[in-house]
XYZ file of C-alpha atoms in Angstrom:
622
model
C 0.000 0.000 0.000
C 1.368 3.655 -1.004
C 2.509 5.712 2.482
C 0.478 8.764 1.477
C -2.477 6.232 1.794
C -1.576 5.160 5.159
C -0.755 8.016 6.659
C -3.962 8.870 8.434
C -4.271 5.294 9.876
C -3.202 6.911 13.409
C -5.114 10.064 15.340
C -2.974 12.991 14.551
C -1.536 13.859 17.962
C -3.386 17.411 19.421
C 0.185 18.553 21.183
C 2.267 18.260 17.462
C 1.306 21.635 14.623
C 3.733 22.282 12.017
C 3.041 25.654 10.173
C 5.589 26.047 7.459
C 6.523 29.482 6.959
C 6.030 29.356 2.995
C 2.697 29.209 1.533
C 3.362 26.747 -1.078
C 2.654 22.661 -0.674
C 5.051 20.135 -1.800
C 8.267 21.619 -1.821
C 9.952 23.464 1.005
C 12.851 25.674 0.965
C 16.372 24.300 2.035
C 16.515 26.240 5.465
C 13.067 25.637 6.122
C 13.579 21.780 5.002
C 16.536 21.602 7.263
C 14.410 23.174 10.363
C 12.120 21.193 9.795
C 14.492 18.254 9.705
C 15.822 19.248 12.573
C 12.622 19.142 14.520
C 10.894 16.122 13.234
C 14.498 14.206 14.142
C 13.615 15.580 17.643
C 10.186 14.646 17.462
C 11.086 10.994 16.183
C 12.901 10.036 19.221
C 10.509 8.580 21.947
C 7.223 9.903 19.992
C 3.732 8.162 20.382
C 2.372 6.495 17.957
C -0.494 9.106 16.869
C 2.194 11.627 17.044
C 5.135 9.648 14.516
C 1.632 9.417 12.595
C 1.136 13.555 12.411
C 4.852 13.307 11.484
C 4.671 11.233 8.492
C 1.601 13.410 7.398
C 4.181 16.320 7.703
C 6.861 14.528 5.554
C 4.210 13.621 2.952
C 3.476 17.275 2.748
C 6.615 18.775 2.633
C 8.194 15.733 -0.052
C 10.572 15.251 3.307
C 9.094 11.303 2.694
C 11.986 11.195 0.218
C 14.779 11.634 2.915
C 16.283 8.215 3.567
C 17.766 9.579 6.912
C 14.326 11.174 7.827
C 12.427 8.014 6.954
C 14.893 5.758 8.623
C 14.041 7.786 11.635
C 10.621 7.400 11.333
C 10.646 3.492 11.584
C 13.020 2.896 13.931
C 10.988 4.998 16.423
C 7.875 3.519 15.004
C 10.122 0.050 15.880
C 11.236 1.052 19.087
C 8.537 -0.481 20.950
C 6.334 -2.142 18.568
C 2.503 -2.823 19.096
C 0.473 -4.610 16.290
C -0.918 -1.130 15.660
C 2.340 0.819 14.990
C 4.375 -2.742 13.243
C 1.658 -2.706 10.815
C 1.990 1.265 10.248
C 5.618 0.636 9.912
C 5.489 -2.236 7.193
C 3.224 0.487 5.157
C 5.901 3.281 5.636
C 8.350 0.969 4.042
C 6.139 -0.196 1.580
C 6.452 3.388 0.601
C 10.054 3.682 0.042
C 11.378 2.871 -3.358
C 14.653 1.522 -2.582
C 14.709 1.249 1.426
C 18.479 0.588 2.756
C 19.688 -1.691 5.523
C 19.384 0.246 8.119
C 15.057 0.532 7.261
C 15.369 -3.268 7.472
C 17.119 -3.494 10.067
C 14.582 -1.654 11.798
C 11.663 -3.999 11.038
C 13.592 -7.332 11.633
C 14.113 -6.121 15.225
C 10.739 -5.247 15.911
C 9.603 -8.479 14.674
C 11.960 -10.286 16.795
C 11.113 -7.908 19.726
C 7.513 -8.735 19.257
C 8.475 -12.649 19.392
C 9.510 -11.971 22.732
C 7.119 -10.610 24.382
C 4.918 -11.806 26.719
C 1.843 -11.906 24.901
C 1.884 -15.006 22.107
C 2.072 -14.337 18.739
C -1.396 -13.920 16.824
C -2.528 -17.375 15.419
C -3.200 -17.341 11.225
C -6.748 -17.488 10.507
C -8.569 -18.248 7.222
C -6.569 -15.659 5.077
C -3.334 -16.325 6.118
C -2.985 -19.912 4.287
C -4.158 -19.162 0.941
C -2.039 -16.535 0.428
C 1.166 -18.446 1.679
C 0.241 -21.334 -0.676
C 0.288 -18.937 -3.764
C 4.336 -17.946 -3.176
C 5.237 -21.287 -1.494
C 7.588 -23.604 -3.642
C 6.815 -27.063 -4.220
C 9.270 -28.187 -1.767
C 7.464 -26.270 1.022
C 3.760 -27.423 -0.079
C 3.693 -30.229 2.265
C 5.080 -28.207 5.520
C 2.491 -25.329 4.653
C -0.108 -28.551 4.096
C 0.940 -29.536 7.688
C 0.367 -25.914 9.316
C -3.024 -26.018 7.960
C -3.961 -29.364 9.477
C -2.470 -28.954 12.566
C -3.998 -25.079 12.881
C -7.488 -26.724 11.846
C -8.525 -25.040 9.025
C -8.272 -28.096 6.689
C -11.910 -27.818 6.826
C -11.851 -24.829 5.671
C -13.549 -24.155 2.346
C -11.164 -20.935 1.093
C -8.050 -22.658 2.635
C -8.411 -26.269 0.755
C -9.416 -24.905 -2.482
C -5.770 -23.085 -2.194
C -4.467 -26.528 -1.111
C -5.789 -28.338 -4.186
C -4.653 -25.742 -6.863
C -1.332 -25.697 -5.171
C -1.080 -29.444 -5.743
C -2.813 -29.655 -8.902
C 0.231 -27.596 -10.981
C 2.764 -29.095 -8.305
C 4.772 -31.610 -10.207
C 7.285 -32.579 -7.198
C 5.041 -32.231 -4.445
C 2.437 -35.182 -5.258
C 0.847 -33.134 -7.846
C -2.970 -34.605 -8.858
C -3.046 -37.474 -5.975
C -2.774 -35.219 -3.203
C -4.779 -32.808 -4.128
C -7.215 -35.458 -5.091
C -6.519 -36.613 -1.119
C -7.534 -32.915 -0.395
C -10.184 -32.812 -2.413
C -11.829 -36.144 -1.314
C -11.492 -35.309 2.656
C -13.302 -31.963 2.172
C -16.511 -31.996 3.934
C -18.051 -29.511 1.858
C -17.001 -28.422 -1.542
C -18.203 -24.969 -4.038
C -16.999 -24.920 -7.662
C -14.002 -23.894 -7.128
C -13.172 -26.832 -5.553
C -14.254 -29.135 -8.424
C -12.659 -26.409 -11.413
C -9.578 -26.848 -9.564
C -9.119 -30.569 -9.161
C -10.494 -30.616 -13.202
C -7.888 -28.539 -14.331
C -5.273 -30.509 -12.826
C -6.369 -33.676 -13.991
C -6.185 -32.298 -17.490
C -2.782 -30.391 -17.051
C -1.339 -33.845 -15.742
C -2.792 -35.524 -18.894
C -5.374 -37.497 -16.618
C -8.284 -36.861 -19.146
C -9.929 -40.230 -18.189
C -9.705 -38.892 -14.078
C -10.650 -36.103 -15.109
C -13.874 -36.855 -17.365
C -15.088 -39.097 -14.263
C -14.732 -36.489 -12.095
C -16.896 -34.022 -13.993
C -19.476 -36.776 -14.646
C -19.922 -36.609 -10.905
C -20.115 -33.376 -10.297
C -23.394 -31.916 -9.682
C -24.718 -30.619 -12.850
C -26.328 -26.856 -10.576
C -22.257 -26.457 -9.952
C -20.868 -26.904 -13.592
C -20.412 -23.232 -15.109
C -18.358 -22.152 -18.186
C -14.918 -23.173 -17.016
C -15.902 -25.945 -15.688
C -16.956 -27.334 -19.280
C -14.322 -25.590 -20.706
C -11.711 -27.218 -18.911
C -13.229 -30.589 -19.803
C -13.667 -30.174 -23.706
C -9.967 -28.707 -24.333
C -9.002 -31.538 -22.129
C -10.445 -34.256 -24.473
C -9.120 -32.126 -27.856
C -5.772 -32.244 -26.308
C -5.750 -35.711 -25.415
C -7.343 -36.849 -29.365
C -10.586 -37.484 -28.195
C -12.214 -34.873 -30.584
C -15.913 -36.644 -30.795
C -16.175 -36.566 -26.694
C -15.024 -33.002 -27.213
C -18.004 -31.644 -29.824
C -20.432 -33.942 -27.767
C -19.159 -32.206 -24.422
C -19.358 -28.627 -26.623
C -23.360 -29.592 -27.253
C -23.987 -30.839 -23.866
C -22.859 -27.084 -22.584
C -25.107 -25.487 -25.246
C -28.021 -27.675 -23.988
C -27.291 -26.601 -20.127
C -27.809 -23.326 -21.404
C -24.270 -21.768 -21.332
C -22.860 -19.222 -23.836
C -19.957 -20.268 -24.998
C -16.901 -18.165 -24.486
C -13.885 -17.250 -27.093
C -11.407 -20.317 -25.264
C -14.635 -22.998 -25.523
C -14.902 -22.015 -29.251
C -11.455 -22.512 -29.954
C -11.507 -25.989 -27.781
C -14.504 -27.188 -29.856
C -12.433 -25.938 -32.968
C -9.649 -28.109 -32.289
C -12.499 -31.231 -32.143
C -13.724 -29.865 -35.585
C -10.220 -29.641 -36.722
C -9.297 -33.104 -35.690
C -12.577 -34.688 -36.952
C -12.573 -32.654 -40.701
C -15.610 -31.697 -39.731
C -16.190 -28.464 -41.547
C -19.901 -27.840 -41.536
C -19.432 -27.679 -37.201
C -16.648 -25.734 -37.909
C -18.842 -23.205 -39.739
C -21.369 -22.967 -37.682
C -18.506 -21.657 -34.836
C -16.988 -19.293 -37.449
C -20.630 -17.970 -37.963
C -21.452 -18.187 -34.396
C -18.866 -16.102 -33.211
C -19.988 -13.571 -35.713
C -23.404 -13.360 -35.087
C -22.984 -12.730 -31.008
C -19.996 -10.460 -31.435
C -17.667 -12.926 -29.537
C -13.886 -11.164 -28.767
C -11.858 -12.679 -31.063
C -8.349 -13.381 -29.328
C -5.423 -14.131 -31.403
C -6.083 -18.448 -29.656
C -9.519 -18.282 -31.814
C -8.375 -16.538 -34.912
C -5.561 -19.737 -34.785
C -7.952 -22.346 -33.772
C -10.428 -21.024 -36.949
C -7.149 -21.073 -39.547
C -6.232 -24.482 -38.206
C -9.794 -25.588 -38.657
C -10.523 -23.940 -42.303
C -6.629 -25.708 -43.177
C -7.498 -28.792 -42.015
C -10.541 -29.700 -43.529
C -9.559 -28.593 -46.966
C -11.116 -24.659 -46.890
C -7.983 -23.046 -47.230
C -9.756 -20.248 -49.288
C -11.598 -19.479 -46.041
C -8.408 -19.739 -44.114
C -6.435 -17.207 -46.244
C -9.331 -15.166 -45.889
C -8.782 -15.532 -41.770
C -4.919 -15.070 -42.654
C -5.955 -11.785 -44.336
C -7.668 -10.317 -41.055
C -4.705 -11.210 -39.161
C -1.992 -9.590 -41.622
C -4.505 -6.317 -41.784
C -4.398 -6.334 -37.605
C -0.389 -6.617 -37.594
C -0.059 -3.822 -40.733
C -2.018 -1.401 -38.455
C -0.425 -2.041 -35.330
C 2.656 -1.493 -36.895
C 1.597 2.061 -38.317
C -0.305 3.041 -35.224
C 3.685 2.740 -33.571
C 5.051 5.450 -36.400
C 6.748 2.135 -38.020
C 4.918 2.824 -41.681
C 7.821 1.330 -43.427
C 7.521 -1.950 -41.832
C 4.076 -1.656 -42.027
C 4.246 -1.408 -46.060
C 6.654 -3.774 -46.167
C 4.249 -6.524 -44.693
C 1.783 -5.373 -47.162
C 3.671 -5.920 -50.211
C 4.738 -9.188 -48.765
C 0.960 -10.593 -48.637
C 0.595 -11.309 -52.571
C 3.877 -13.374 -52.267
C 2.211 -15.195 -49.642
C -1.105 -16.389 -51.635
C -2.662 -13.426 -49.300
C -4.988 -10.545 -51.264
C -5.558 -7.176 -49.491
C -9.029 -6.213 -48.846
C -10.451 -2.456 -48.286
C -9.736 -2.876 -44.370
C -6.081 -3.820 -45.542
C -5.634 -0.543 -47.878
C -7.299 1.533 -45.062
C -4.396 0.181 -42.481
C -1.741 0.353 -44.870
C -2.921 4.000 -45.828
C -3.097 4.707 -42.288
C 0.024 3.915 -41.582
C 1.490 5.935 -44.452
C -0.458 9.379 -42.733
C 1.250 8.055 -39.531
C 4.593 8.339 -41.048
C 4.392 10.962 -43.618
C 4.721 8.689 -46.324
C 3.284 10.550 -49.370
C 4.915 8.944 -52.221
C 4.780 5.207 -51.023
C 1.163 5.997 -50.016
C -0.403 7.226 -53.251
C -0.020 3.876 -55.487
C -2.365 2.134 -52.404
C -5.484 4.265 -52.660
C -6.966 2.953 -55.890
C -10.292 4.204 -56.293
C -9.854 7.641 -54.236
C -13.878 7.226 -52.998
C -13.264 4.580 -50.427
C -10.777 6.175 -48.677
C -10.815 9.638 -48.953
C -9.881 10.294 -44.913
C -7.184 8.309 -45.474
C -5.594 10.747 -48.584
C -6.856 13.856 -46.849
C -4.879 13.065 -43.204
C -1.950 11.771 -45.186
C -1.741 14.982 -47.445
C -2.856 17.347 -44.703
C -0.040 16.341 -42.128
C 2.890 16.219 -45.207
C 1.565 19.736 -45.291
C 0.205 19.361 -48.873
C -2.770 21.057 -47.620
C -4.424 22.766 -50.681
C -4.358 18.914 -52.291
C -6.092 18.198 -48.845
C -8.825 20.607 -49.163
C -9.034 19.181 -53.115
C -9.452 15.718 -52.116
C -11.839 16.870 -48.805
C -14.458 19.045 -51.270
C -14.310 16.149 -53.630
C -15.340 13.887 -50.787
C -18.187 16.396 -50.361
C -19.520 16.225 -54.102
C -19.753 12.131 -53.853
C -21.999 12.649 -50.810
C -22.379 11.229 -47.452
C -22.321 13.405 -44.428
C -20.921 10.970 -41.976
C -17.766 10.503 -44.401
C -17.766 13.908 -44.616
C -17.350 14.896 -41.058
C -14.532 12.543 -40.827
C -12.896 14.208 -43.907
C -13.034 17.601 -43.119
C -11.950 16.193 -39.462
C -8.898 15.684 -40.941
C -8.241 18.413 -42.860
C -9.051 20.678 -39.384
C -6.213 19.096 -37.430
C -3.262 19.132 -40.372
C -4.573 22.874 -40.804
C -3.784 23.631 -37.030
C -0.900 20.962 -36.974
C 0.731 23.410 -39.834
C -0.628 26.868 -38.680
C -2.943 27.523 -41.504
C -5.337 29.627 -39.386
C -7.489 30.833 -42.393
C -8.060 27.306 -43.618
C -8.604 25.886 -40.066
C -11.225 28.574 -39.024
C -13.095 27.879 -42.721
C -12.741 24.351 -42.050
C -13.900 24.246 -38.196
C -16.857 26.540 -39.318
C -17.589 23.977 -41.897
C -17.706 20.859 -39.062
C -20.097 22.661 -36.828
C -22.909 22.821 -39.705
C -21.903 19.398 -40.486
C -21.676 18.103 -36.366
C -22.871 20.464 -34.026
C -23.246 17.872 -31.354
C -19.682 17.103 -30.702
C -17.936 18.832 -28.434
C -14.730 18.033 -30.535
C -15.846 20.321 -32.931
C -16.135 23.681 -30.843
C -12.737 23.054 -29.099
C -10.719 22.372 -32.482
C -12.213 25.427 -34.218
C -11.835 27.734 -30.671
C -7.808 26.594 -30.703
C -7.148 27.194 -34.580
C -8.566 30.997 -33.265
C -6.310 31.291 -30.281
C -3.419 29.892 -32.474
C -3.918 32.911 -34.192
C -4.043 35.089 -31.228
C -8.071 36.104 -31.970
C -9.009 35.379 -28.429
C -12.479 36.832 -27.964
C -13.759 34.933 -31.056
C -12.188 31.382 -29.476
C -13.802 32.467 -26.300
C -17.274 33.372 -28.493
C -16.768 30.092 -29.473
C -16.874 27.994 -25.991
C -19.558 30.182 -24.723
C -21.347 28.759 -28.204
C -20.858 24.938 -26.638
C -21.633 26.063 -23.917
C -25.261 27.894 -24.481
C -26.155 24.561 -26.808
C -25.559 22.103 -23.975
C -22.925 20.577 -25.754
C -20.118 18.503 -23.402
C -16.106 17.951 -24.469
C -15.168 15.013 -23.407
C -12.909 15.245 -20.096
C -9.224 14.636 -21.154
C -7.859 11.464 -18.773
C -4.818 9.365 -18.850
C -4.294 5.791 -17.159
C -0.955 4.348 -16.130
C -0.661 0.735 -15.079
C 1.715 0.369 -11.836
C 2.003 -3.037 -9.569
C -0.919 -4.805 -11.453
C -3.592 -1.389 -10.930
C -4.646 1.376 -13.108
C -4.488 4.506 -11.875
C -6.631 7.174 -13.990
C -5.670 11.043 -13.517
C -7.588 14.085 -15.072
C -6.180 17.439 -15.699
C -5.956 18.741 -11.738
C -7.206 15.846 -10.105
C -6.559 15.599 -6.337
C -8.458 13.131 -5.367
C -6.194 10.050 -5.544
C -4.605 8.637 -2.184
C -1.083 10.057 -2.988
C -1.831 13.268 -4.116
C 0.253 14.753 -1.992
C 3.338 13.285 -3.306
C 2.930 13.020 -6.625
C 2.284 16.791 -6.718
C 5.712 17.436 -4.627
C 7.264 15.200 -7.361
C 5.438 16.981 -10.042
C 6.959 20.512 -8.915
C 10.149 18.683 -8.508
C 9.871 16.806 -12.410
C 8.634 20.425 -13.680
C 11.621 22.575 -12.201
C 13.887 19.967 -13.764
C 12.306 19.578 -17.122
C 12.902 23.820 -17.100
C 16.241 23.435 -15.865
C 17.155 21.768 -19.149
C 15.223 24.184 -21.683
C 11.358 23.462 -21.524
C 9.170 25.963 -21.425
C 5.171 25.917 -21.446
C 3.326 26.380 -24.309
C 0.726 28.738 -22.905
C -1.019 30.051 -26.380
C -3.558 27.065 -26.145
C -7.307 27.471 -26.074
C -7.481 24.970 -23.499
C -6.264 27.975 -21.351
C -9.493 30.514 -22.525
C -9.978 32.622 -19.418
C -6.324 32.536 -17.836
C -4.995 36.094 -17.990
C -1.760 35.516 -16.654
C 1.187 33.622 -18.324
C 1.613 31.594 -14.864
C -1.842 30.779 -14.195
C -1.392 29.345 -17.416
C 1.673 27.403 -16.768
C 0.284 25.932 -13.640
C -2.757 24.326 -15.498
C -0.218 23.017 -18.315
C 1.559 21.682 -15.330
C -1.661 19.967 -13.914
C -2.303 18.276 -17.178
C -3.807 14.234 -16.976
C -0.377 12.993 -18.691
C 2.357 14.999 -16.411
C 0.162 13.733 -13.268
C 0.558 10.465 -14.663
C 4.459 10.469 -15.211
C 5.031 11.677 -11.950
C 2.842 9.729 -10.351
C 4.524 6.375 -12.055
C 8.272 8.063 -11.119
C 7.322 7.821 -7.639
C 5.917 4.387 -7.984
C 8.402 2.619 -10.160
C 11.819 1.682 -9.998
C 14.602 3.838 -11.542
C 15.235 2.675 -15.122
C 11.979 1.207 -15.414
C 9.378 1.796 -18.320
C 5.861 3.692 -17.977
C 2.856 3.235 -20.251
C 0.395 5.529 -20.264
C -3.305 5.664 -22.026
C -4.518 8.906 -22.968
C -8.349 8.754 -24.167
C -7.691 12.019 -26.583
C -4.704 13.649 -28.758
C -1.822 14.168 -26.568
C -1.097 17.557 -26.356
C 2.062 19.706 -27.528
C 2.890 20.568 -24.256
C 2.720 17.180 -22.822
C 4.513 15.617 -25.920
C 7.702 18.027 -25.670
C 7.515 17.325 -22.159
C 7.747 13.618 -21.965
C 10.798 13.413 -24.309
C 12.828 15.397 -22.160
C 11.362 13.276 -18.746
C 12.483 10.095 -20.662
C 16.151 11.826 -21.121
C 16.871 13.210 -17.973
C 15.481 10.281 -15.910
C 16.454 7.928 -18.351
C 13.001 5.847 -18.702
C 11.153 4.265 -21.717
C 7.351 5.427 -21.845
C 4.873 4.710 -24.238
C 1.971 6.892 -24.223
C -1.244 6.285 -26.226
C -3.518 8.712 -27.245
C -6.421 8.122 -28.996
C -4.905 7.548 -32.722
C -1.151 5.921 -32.482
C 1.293 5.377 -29.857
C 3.859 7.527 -28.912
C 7.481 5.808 -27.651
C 9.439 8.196 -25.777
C 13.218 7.405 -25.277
C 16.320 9.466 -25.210
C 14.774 12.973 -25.420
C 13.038 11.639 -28.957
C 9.943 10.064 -30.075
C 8.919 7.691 -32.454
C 6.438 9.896 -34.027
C 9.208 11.852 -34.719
C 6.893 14.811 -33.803
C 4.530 13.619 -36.863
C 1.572 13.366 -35.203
């Protein structure tokens, strides 16, 4: 758990106020950081627990959390004469620390062993402790850990065996399948999870006999999805396709949808069998009910298609997969790569289809590939967004409007929208304010619903400095009711997502990841950056530092520095942006991924962005 999380846990002691002299939060002056050093060293030694509490508050505050000398402080008195209340605070406060050194260690070994000593007993494990020890345990150590739980009495216990028998079940050197069968068999009552578990061991050990008699005995209320799942890839894996397709019927018949990994079990039975017309009846299946299709199904449906002779259907399949690599690869600013997959398709038997042009086209606007993109577009009416954003960001603009008004003569307003969409953001993109203000005016006839619209056409007017008009225009949005869509951007850290918008303070560690956003910022200007503060996301700020401060605040900076507090030095961030990354942010991630020397990819809503050495992939094409 993060400190800044933890930190009100304890009562703030009534005898301990800090009032730092300066006004601002998050970063505090070198004298003042040193008197308050000073103070909360004093404070540290022989302090109650509420008070070390207010104390880490303070730290939190101040960015003093950072201090490895402060912090050590902090747990050895919160150490010194442990309770469970203040050990547990202690283990958070560490938790906290990116890199804690010995002597933070050191600290919590000795109040654990100090604890052990004590009078009172240590607290017994109850029905959480087990399962969680049998996830990290190694097989050597199952049947110890088994022991515990037996001689503690929670064998019995419903959450604890479950954990026993999927422990087993993958074990291969610990009695894998027979002793969690033992497990299994000795439970006095059993949920689903308890038969799932001792099914999918039977089938990882290659049982598939154990484990079909097993399932044939299980009570047909408990069988859900995985439970028939598990049975059906088992018999396709062990060459037993027809019990597989009659297994795949018998779930249908129990009334249970089937799922993307039963399809592509009941494929392999298909596959196995030649049996094309079940086969079909998946591929259409999965179709009709608008079933995720994982790269496993897409396989299991090629495999299928190949081996009962279709291979017609299984290029076609081949195709889809080619198309999803050739715009991936584009999306990434790697258009050359992208085009060179594409040629390569025809030598493969493979023929492109519209979706294939459209990623291949894509990727050529992604890249600024003008020349290598024009032979692709055949018949210009199918993909006139396509030639408009690739001419419109090469800066060809006037062939842009050309090909946009010629979109508008074949008709077709949504098409339209999207056209002239384009043509609005390589007009701002290459500070043709004329165009972009004819073209913005244009989109609001055309989509005067979409908040996108207004706040495109208000920034090509404050690129050109003719404020009141971009502010004539917001007022506009906002006297028709019409909503932007809030800017947000998600970064994944420890196995969570956490989502910041642009001056959110509402997540658990705001505290420090604003001190470390001051601290990023003052670096990042150290080195040359310096806010872009003529954007019309700023309508209303009069002064150049009010502006600053909301660049600073943005969704994406609030996300880096919330993932350089959180991560290890060195280590990569990614980073989902739900709209167009801005200039600002763009120019500043480059130089965060020099100076602190991390990888981050950043995705906004049209293409990735891979930040590295002070560059980016888009090669500031975007």
């Amino acid at each position: 758990m993060a400190a800044a999380a933890v930190a009100p846990l304890l009562p703030l002691a009534p005898s301990f106020e800090f009032k730092p002299d300066t006004g601002r939060r998050g970063r505090t002056p070198p004298k003042e950081a040193a008197r308050l050093k000073r103070l909360l060293l004093e404070r540290c030694s022989g302090g109650a627990a509420a008070e070390l509490a207010a104390l880490h508050g303070c730290m939190i505050k101040t960015g003093l959390i950072t201090d490895d000398h402060l912090t050590g402080a902090l747990l050895a008195a919160l150490s010194a004469a442990p309770s469970s209340g203040s050990l547990a605070y202690a283990e958070q406060v560490l938790d906290g620390v990116s890199r804690p050194n010995a002597f933070m260690w050191n600290a919590l070994i000795r109040a654990h062993s100090t604890m052990l000593r004590s009078d009172s007993p240590p607290p017994l494990p109850n029905d959480h402790t087990f399962p969680f020890l049998l996830r990290a345990c190694a097989a050597e150590e199952l049947r110890q850990v088994h022991a515990h739980v037996v001689k503690t009495g929670f064998a019995s216990d419903v959450y604890t065996a479950n954990s026993l028998i999927h422990a087993y079940a993958k074990s291969n050197g610990a009695g894998g399948p027979a002793c969690a069968r033992q497990v299994f068999d000795r439970m006095p009552r059993r949920d689903v999870v308890s038969w799932n578990s001792m099914l999918s061991g039977y089938v990882s050990a290659g049982k598939i006999g154990a484990a079909r008699e097993l399932f044939d005995a299980m009570p047909a209320a408990a069988r859900n999805l995985v439970s028939w799942t598990t049975v059906i890839h088992g018999c396709a894996e062990s060459g037993l396709p027809r019990e597989a397709l009659a297994l795949f019927r018998g779930m249908q018949l129990a009334g249970l949808r089937p799922d993307a990994a039963s399809l592509a079990a009941a494929l392999s039975g298909c596959a196995q069998l030649g049996a094309l017309e079940q086969g079909q009846w998946i591929g259409a299946y999965v179709e009709r009910e608008g079933i995720a299709v994982d790269p496993t199904l897409v396989c299991a449906l090629v495999d299928m298609y190949s081996k009962c002779g279709e291979v017609d259907a299984a290029i076609r399949l081949n195709v889809c997969v080619w198309t999803a690599m050739i715009h991936g690869l584009g999306v990434n600013g790697r258009g050359l790569e992208a085009l060179d997959l594409f040629e390569e398709m025809p030598q493969r038997g493979l023929h492109p289809n519209r979706i294939t042009l459209t990623a291949a086209l894509t990727a050529c606007g992604h890249s600024g590939l003008v020349a290598e993109g024009g032979p692709f577009s055949g018949g210009w009416k199918d993909h006139y967004g396509c030639m408009v954003h690739l001419l419109g960001r090469a800066g060809l603009l006037e062939e842009a409007r050309k090909m946009a008004q010629r979109a508008a003569q074949s008709g077709g307003s949504g098409g339209n929208v999207i056209v002239w969409g384009a043509l609005l953001s390589a007009s701002r993109a290459h500070g043709n304010w004329e165009m972009g203000k004819e073209v913005g005016q244009i989109l609001l006839q055309l989509d005067s619903g979409h908040g996108g619209r207004y706040v495109n056409l208000a920034k090509v007017l404050a690129g050109e400095g003719r404020w009141p008009e971009a502010a004539a225009v917001r007022s506009l949005m906002k006297e028709r009711g019409v909503r932007k869509l809030p800017g947000c951007s998600a970064i994944c850290v420890d196995g969570g997502v956490d989502e910041f918008v642009a001056g959110d303070r509402s997540h658990p560690r705001s505290c420090e990841i604003y001190a470390e956003l001051e601290r990023m910022m003052a670096r990042l200007k150290e080195h040359g950056y310096a806010p872009a503060t003529g954007g019309a996301a700023l309508l209303g700020l009069e002064e150049q530092d009010e502006k600053a401060a909301a660049l600073c605040s943005h969704s994406e900076k609030l996300a880096m520095a919330f993932g350089l507090i959180s991560t290890e030095p060195g280590s990569g961030l990614r980073i989902v942006k739900n709209l167009r990354v801005c200039e600002d942010c763009h120019a500043a991630a480059k130089l965060v991924s020099k100076l602190y020397r991390r990888r981050i990819i950043m995705r906004d809503r049209t293409r990735f962005h891979l930040f590295a050495d002070g560059t980016c992939s888009c090669g500031d094409y975007w």
